């Protein structure tokens, strides 16, 4: 064992040296190698009978009919077209070129480049205990959606009507991890009922989760976590979910995590059932009772309910507390602030009048607030302006990503429509934000540079039938452009060869004679530079 262990550093060092030498040789001596190969081919042209081979090849090519060349170019066009279609599909689905990804992942390390580390793929543990390799989104912090819907009463209804799953497996697995963290005590001292509930949260099948919850209730009629699961998963109406949450609240005891979660969901039930003032009071009490749990973003629930009441002064008071430079921002904070300022001027705003007289101070403040909001999350305006269709929001969101934009617009579009002229002002000014942000985003204007990992995380959080919004827009990879050009060029050659076979034959001969002219010139110069006896001796060797 000692010998093996000691030899590993030496073998690794030799491998690294070999790779670095290969990298250096490919970088600096490639042209020398190419020249040496040409010289060796020229020197050995007689033993290898290159002249006779070229002559016989040219005679064979001359005997081929134009139909062969039409078939050859047509087949090349078809193959390159298939590659183009696959590359385009892969780019639209994963945001990168397949050929480029393979080159970077497999060929670059062989040529001495930086090897792709294990951070590029993360081990994703499934609820069934299996392991899946997925793109790592650890560099992007994923937050629980403060306004996430109820699975049984809302998400399941969508599935029944459309046959589509609104939640991804990755999103549901994050929720399962959250529930295990919130509702399970010290894992070293788990009770039997806690073990059952842990298994229930991990189950992938909804019916299996519901059966496990009923099993936990049979073991302990005061199992609050089981009632929470039934309220989330089994209840098909908000009223039924509220009843189960009230039962869970009576059984929660002094567990702070359970109390906060249940009271928040009860407030959301009241909001959905139209008892908005009651919901506002419950949310205010919750924030007052647990002031240190600001990371749960309960104030975003409060803002939405206050906007529904059109209590704009109260909304402004909440923003004054949470729209602080020291606190993390969100689309709800930024766009609600923009809505309040836009509402003050939007009813009388006219682009033509503003272009003639200029913007007033209030209008300038509104435009700056819109620019600030758009810089924070540039995906939101297309949903608010209904330029892009909405879907049900996920249970987790990525700040500044498309998932957050979907979640915000789903609940707040009605509030923008209620403010007369606000959407018109947004439509006229939001695109001006991109003239302010530096390109190619080396630094942000009001916020940090836009993170590059959002697309990968959003594709994990949002369902596959939704077209993920990407910012900044990615340029088409080189290989897509190359295959498109190759497909078009070969198709054109096939058509021209079919229509004008004799003319294309003359053109092909002229092209190849021009192409090989430098090689002939190089050979003549070598003949004149070196004595013939020297070449004769080298040939004999």
XYZ file of C-alpha atoms in Angstrom:
541
model
C 0.000 0.000 0.000
C 2.828 2.389 0.818
C 4.520 1.834 -2.548
C 1.294 2.406 -4.427
C 0.528 5.548 -2.498
C 3.990 6.894 -2.999
C 3.972 6.279 -6.728
C 0.731 8.176 -7.358
C 2.241 11.692 -7.135
C 5.015 10.658 -9.540
C 2.567 9.213 -12.072
C 0.353 12.285 -11.779
C 3.375 14.527 -12.233
C 4.424 12.632 -15.353
C 0.889 12.893 -16.778
C 0.769 16.629 -16.106
C 4.161 17.104 -17.747
C 3.067 15.086 -20.755
C -0.110 17.157 -21.127
C 1.778 20.436 -20.773
C 4.332 19.284 -23.358
C 1.545 18.311 -25.763
C -0.114 21.686 -25.219
C 3.156 23.519 -25.883
C 3.886 21.440 -28.957
C 0.403 21.965 -30.397
C 0.601 25.675 -29.738
C 4.068 26.508 -31.002
C 5.302 23.687 -33.272
C 2.155 22.906 -35.245
C 3.358 24.814 -38.304
C 6.805 23.187 -38.117
C 5.185 19.746 -38.032
C 3.030 20.630 -41.000
C 6.069 21.806 -42.978
C 8.029 18.675 -42.118
C 5.124 16.480 -43.263
C 4.993 18.303 -46.595
C 8.753 17.939 -47.080
C 8.648 14.220 -46.245
C 5.803 13.652 -48.691
C 7.721 15.496 -51.383
C 10.954 13.580 -50.704
C 9.201 10.199 -50.693
C 7.001 10.914 -53.704
C 8.939 8.434 -55.887
C 8.989 5.437 -53.478
C 5.337 6.065 -52.632
C 4.468 6.461 -56.342
C 2.472 9.564 -55.581
C 2.632 10.788 -59.180
C 1.175 7.555 -60.547
C -1.486 7.513 -57.829
C -2.558 11.093 -58.581
C -2.661 10.351 -62.299
C -4.838 7.284 -61.849
C -7.080 9.187 -59.410
C -7.542 12.024 -61.893
C -8.374 9.524 -64.648
C -10.924 7.858 -62.380
C -12.522 11.198 -61.464
C -12.715 12.173 -65.145
C -14.708 9.028 -65.903
C -17.367 9.905 -63.290
C -20.616 11.351 -64.618
C -22.196 14.591 -63.360
C -24.881 12.505 -61.630
C -22.239 11.265 -59.193
C -21.297 14.808 -58.230
C -24.957 15.755 -57.863
C -25.454 12.778 -55.520
C -22.258 13.626 -53.621
C -23.125 17.283 -53.025
C -26.771 16.447 -52.318
C -25.782 13.870 -49.690
C -23.359 16.365 -48.115
C -26.134 18.950 -47.988
C -28.518 16.450 -46.369
C -26.017 15.390 -43.697
C -25.043 18.966 -42.852
C -28.756 19.879 -42.735
C -29.443 17.096 -40.229
C -26.500 18.260 -38.115
C -27.845 21.825 -38.298
C -31.309 20.737 -37.131
C -29.841 18.771 -34.198
C -27.511 21.640 -33.227
C -30.380 24.131 -33.341
C -32.629 21.869 -31.212
C -29.843 21.289 -28.686
C -29.097 25.035 -28.485
C -32.765 25.888 -27.949
C -33.134 23.232 -25.239
C -29.831 23.565 -23.368
C -28.484 26.955 -24.445
C -25.180 25.660 -25.847
C -23.750 23.940 -28.900
C -23.453 20.150 -28.662
C -20.264 20.050 -30.775
C -18.744 22.880 -28.763
C -19.659 21.209 -25.473
C -18.115 17.896 -26.554
C -15.003 19.699 -27.751
C -14.572 21.577 -24.485
C -15.385 18.577 -22.282
C -13.364 15.861 -24.042
C -10.899 17.330 -26.534
C -9.662 20.386 -24.667
C -8.224 18.424 -21.691
C -6.296 16.221 -24.153
C -4.780 19.325 -25.733
C -3.717 20.709 -22.363
C -6.706 22.945 -21.621
C -8.438 23.268 -18.291
C -10.328 20.112 -17.473
C -13.957 20.394 -16.632
C -14.204 20.020 -12.909
C -16.786 18.156 -10.991
C -18.595 21.401 -10.320
C -20.125 21.358 -13.755
C -22.275 18.381 -12.892
C -23.823 17.901 -9.523
C -25.045 14.712 -7.908
C -28.771 15.145 -7.499
C -30.312 12.852 -4.936
C -33.793 11.768 -5.822
C -36.550 11.133 -3.333
C -36.339 7.438 -4.167
C -32.727 7.265 -3.133
C -31.412 7.170 -6.686
C -28.704 9.495 -7.920
C -28.983 11.671 -10.991
C -26.318 13.776 -12.634
C -27.574 17.237 -13.439
C -26.038 20.619 -14.244
C -25.039 22.202 -10.978
C -27.029 25.257 -9.959
C -25.327 25.616 -6.577
C -23.745 28.925 -7.604
C -27.276 30.377 -7.967
C -29.225 30.601 -4.719
C -32.756 29.287 -5.133
C -35.455 30.793 -2.886
C -38.813 29.380 -1.880
C -41.613 31.205 -3.666
C -43.438 33.254 -0.981
C -46.708 32.995 -2.937
C -46.474 29.368 -4.040
C -49.773 27.711 -4.851
C -51.415 24.696 -3.214
C -50.642 21.396 -4.944
C -53.990 19.703 -4.417
C -56.282 22.707 -4.829
C -54.412 24.541 -7.639
C -51.514 22.698 -9.301
C -53.471 19.437 -9.553
C -56.430 21.210 -11.139
C -54.139 22.439 -13.895
C -52.895 18.890 -14.473
C -56.456 17.541 -14.619
C -57.475 20.133 -17.235
C -54.374 20.246 -19.449
C -52.647 16.927 -18.793
C -49.382 18.813 -18.203
C -47.255 18.773 -15.059
C -46.710 22.376 -13.869
C -43.941 21.421 -11.410
C -40.586 19.906 -12.262
C -39.061 17.035 -10.337
C -36.173 19.272 -9.266
C -38.602 21.860 -7.853
C -40.635 19.243 -5.956
C -37.488 17.660 -4.565
C -36.403 21.046 -3.193
C -39.803 21.357 -1.518
C -39.403 17.885 -0.011
C -36.045 18.922 1.431
C -37.594 22.143 2.802
C -40.416 20.230 4.498
C -38.042 17.748 6.060
C -35.980 20.653 7.412
C -38.995 22.638 8.662
C -41.113 19.888 10.160
C -38.638 17.317 11.484
C -36.873 17.827 14.757
C -33.461 16.541 15.797
C -32.660 13.647 13.482
C -30.804 11.905 16.312
C -34.005 11.635 18.369
C -36.672 10.910 15.782
C -39.964 9.437 16.952
C -41.690 6.723 14.958
C -44.215 9.218 13.577
C -41.383 11.553 12.499
C -39.761 8.698 10.616
C -43.019 8.052 8.777
C -43.352 11.733 7.878
C -39.761 11.899 6.669
C -40.568 9.029 4.344
C -43.779 10.783 3.305
C -41.967 13.952 2.233
C -39.464 11.893 0.248
C -42.091 9.928 -1.668
C -42.321 10.916 -5.314
C -45.862 9.621 -5.846
C -48.536 11.988 -4.403
C -50.815 9.099 -3.392
C -47.951 7.444 -1.520
C -47.345 10.705 0.374
C -51.016 10.961 1.314
C -51.124 7.328 2.518
C -48.027 7.933 4.654
C -49.665 11.034 6.170
C -52.747 9.028 7.151
C -50.459 6.380 8.634
C -48.779 9.074 10.746
C -52.193 10.343 11.941
C -53.163 6.803 12.978
C -49.980 6.649 15.045
C -50.489 10.123 16.514
C -53.743 12.075 16.074
C -51.880 15.284 16.970
C -49.334 15.017 14.141
C -49.416 18.561 12.752
C -47.000 17.811 9.888
C -49.365 15.135 8.554
C -52.276 17.595 8.480
C -50.017 20.079 6.652
C -49.237 17.474 4.004
C -52.923 16.622 3.564
C -53.800 20.328 3.279
C -51.140 20.820 0.618
C -51.618 17.596 -1.334
C -55.083 16.074 -0.805
C -57.374 19.080 -0.341
C -58.998 19.894 -3.693
C -60.406 23.267 -2.590
C -58.977 26.202 -0.654
C -61.764 25.863 1.911
C -60.822 22.255 2.612
C -57.129 23.202 2.804
C -57.948 25.950 5.320
C -59.842 23.470 7.502
C -56.868 21.075 7.559
C -54.428 23.903 8.317
C -56.558 24.978 11.282
C -56.433 21.377 12.529
C -52.651 21.431 12.085
C -52.438 24.727 14.003
C -54.251 23.195 16.984
C -51.744 20.318 16.992
C -48.568 22.358 16.309
C -47.734 23.086 19.942
C -44.700 25.375 20.285
C -42.821 24.305 17.165
C -41.870 27.696 15.658
C -41.243 26.373 12.159
C -44.630 24.700 12.050
C -46.398 27.705 13.529
C -44.899 30.149 11.024
C -45.596 27.911 8.061
C -49.178 27.116 9.072
C -50.119 30.710 9.959
C -48.680 31.946 6.684
C -50.646 29.394 4.678
C -53.811 30.237 6.643
C -53.297 33.902 5.734
C -52.879 32.889 2.088
C -56.101 30.846 2.292
C -57.937 33.887 3.641
C -56.496 35.998 0.805
C -57.629 33.500 -1.842
C -61.107 33.243 -0.288
C -61.601 37.019 -0.454
C -61.088 37.802 3.247
C -58.262 40.175 2.423
C -58.387 42.387 5.523
C -58.224 39.286 7.710
C -55.237 38.056 5.655
C -53.454 41.400 6.050
C -53.961 41.328 9.817
C -52.637 37.754 10.040
C -49.538 38.657 8.011
C -48.844 41.775 10.077
C -49.176 39.758 13.284
C -46.859 37.103 11.880
C -44.163 39.659 10.978
C -44.524 41.297 14.394
C -44.397 37.977 16.265
C -41.390 36.622 14.360
C -39.353 39.669 13.244
C -36.159 37.647 12.736
C -37.677 35.467 10.008
C -37.363 38.111 7.289
C -35.669 35.572 5.036
C -39.084 33.921 4.570
C -40.204 37.097 2.730
C -43.599 37.263 4.411
C -43.641 40.980 3.559
C -44.089 40.012 -0.117
C -47.364 38.284 0.789
C -48.350 41.422 2.689
C -47.519 43.708 -0.256
C -49.678 41.679 -2.644
C -52.642 41.679 -0.261
C -52.336 45.445 0.348
C -52.237 46.078 -3.398
C -55.452 44.072 -3.732
C -57.005 46.384 -1.105
C -55.579 49.364 -3.052
C -54.063 50.556 0.236
C -51.204 52.301 -1.531
C -50.133 54.329 1.515
C -49.665 51.096 3.479
C -47.793 49.582 0.546
C -45.450 52.578 0.566
C -44.883 52.143 4.311
C -43.922 48.476 3.840
C -41.567 49.415 0.974
C -39.937 52.077 3.125
C -38.988 49.332 5.583
C -37.882 46.615 3.176
C -36.626 48.523 0.101
C -33.371 49.268 1.866
C -29.872 49.158 0.406
C -28.748 46.735 3.123
C -31.542 44.221 2.428
C -31.746 41.778 -0.478
C -33.930 42.920 -3.354
C -36.589 41.032 -5.249
C -38.801 41.600 -8.272
C -41.735 42.247 -5.923
C -39.867 45.041 -4.133
C -38.485 46.702 -7.280
C -41.583 46.451 -9.453
C -43.998 47.431 -6.678
C -41.915 50.556 -6.084
C -42.033 51.258 -9.830
C -45.815 50.691 -9.865
C -46.432 53.233 -7.120
C -44.365 55.899 -8.869
C -45.863 55.087 -12.274
C -49.387 55.210 -10.864
C -48.845 58.833 -9.788
C -48.243 60.025 -13.381
C -49.431 57.283 -15.734
C -53.072 58.383 -16.079
C -51.970 61.609 -17.842
C -48.791 60.325 -19.496
C -48.483 60.697 -23.262
C -45.318 59.791 -25.192
C -45.958 62.519 -27.778
C -46.450 65.217 -25.139
C -43.407 64.010 -23.184
C -41.228 64.166 -26.319
C -42.327 67.774 -26.960
C -42.056 69.219 -23.457
C -39.716 66.730 -21.790
C -40.334 64.670 -18.689
C -41.494 66.238 -15.457
C -39.784 65.433 -12.161
C -42.466 62.910 -11.177
C -42.349 61.270 -14.621
C -38.565 61.092 -14.457
C -38.787 59.400 -11.058
C -41.268 56.881 -12.454
C -39.072 56.129 -15.477
C -35.998 55.711 -13.285
C -37.922 53.334 -11.016
C -38.981 51.278 -14.064
C -35.381 51.197 -15.318
C -34.233 50.045 -11.888
C -36.823 47.270 -11.798
C -36.047 46.126 -15.344
C -32.329 46.033 -14.598
C -32.993 43.829 -11.580
C -35.189 41.415 -13.545
C -35.467 42.055 -17.315
C -37.869 39.137 -17.870
C -40.882 40.651 -16.089
C -42.074 43.299 -18.629
C -42.875 40.756 -21.365
C -45.241 38.969 -18.975
C -46.835 42.186 -17.688
C -47.305 43.478 -21.256
C -48.664 40.044 -22.242
C -46.015 39.647 -24.920
C -45.363 36.193 -23.501
C -47.852 33.691 -22.086
C -47.903 33.030 -18.355
C -47.751 29.639 -16.670
C -48.340 28.584 -13.082
C -45.442 29.793 -10.909
C -42.991 27.214 -9.523
C -42.592 26.481 -5.827
C -39.045 27.856 -5.912
C -37.687 30.860 -7.755
C -34.342 32.233 -8.777
C -33.990 35.951 -8.135
C -33.404 37.933 -11.338
C -34.398 34.836 -13.323
C -37.344 33.877 -15.496
C -38.851 31.812 -12.657
C -39.092 34.915 -10.453
C -40.600 36.877 -13.359
C -43.301 34.229 -13.850
C -44.109 34.195 -10.125
C -44.297 38.005 -9.887
C -46.389 38.548 -13.015
C -48.792 35.725 -12.126
C -49.912 37.535 -8.962
C -49.257 41.208 -9.791
C -50.439 41.599 -13.396
C -53.918 42.497 -12.128
C -52.489 45.293 -9.953
C -50.671 46.852 -12.942
C -53.868 46.653 -15.008
C -55.823 48.350 -12.230
C -53.502 51.402 -12.275
C -54.677 53.369 -15.311
C -51.882 53.952 -17.835
C -49.218 52.118 -15.820
C -48.734 49.395 -18.439
C -48.618 52.039 -21.175
C -45.824 53.851 -19.328
C -44.001 50.543 -18.842
C -44.407 49.733 -22.545
C -42.911 53.088 -23.584
C -39.911 53.066 -21.245
C -38.784 49.549 -20.268
C -36.570 48.871 -23.298
C -34.592 52.042 -22.580
C -33.042 50.216 -19.627
C -30.801 48.167 -21.922
C -29.161 51.333 -23.270
C -28.064 52.173 -19.723
C -26.635 48.785 -18.753
C -23.033 48.380 -19.941
C -22.414 45.781 -22.625
C -21.134 43.078 -22.457
C -22.194 43.494 -18.826
C -18.723 43.829 -17.325
C -20.405 45.770 -14.533
C -23.930 46.546 -13.514
C -25.514 49.986 -13.437
C -27.536 49.878 -10.203
C -27.020 46.220 -9.282
C -24.297 43.643 -9.586
C -23.649 42.215 -13.068
C -26.347 39.859 -14.232
C -25.362 36.315 -13.166
C -24.591 33.845 -15.935
C -26.003 30.780 -14.165
C -29.677 31.791 -14.251
C -30.549 29.964 -17.458
C -29.443 26.567 -16.132
C -31.325 27.020 -12.845
C -34.480 28.307 -14.557
C -34.531 25.325 -16.915
C -34.498 23.082 -13.823
C -37.278 25.025 -12.073
C -39.659 25.655 -14.981
C -41.546 22.944 -16.899
C -40.250 21.779 -20.260
C -43.252 23.120 -22.217
C -42.373 26.680 -21.149
C -39.898 28.623 -23.276
C -37.354 29.962 -20.794
C -36.535 33.638 -21.188
C -32.764 34.192 -21.372
C -30.881 37.420 -20.646
C -28.485 38.514 -21.978
C -29.385 36.951 -25.309
C -26.798 34.409 -26.383
C -25.252 34.702 -29.806
C -25.618 31.715 -32.099
C -22.697 29.306 -31.658
C -20.109 29.103 -34.436
C -20.978 25.511 -35.329
C -24.622 26.394 -36.034
C -23.546 29.151 -38.404
C -20.913 26.861 -39.958
C -23.310 23.971 -40.583
C -25.937 26.388 -41.951
C -23.389 27.780 -44.407
C -22.131 24.317 -45.339
C -25.665 23.022 -45.916
C -26.562 26.011 -48.110
C -23.292 25.868 -50.070
C -23.481 22.135 -50.820
C -27.167 22.404 -51.775
C -26.308 25.195 -54.193
C -23.479 23.102 -55.679
C -25.839 20.147 -56.147
C -28.398 22.315 -57.934
C -25.824 23.998 -60.207
C -24.167 20.660 -61.054
C -27.544 19.218 -62.000
C -28.494 22.193 -64.168
C -25.089 23.010 -65.742
C -22.893 19.856 -65.619
C -20.336 20.902 -68.277
C -19.876 24.430 -66.970
C -19.457 23.161 -63.391
C -16.861 20.631 -64.610
C -14.801 23.423 -66.148
C -15.194 25.462 -62.997
C -14.124 22.552 -60.769
C -10.978 21.940 -62.851
C -10.061 25.618 -62.729
C -10.705 25.746 -58.997
C -8.535 22.726 -58.162
C -5.728 23.840 -60.483
C -5.723 27.194 -58.713
C -5.869 25.496 -55.323
C -2.842 23.263 -55.995
C -0.825 25.963 -57.780
C 1.019 27.024 -54.571
C 2.095 23.401 -53.994
C 3.513 23.207 -57.531
C 5.267 26.499 -57.043
C 6.713 25.256 -53.739
C 7.940 22.021 -55.416
C 9.636 23.913 -58.263
C 11.404 26.178 -55.788
C 12.589 23.176 -53.788
C 13.931 21.570 -56.980
C 15.839 24.695 -57.922
C 17.132 25.262 -54.396
C 18.386 21.747 -53.650
C 20.760 19.836 -55.986
C 19.164 16.840 -57.722
C 21.886 14.488 -56.405
C 20.886 15.393 -52.832
C 17.258 14.457 -53.468
C 18.441 11.268 -55.188
C 20.475 10.247 -52.125
C 17.551 11.009 -49.781
C 15.255 8.943 -51.969
C 17.642 6.003 -51.817
C 17.770 6.257 -48.031
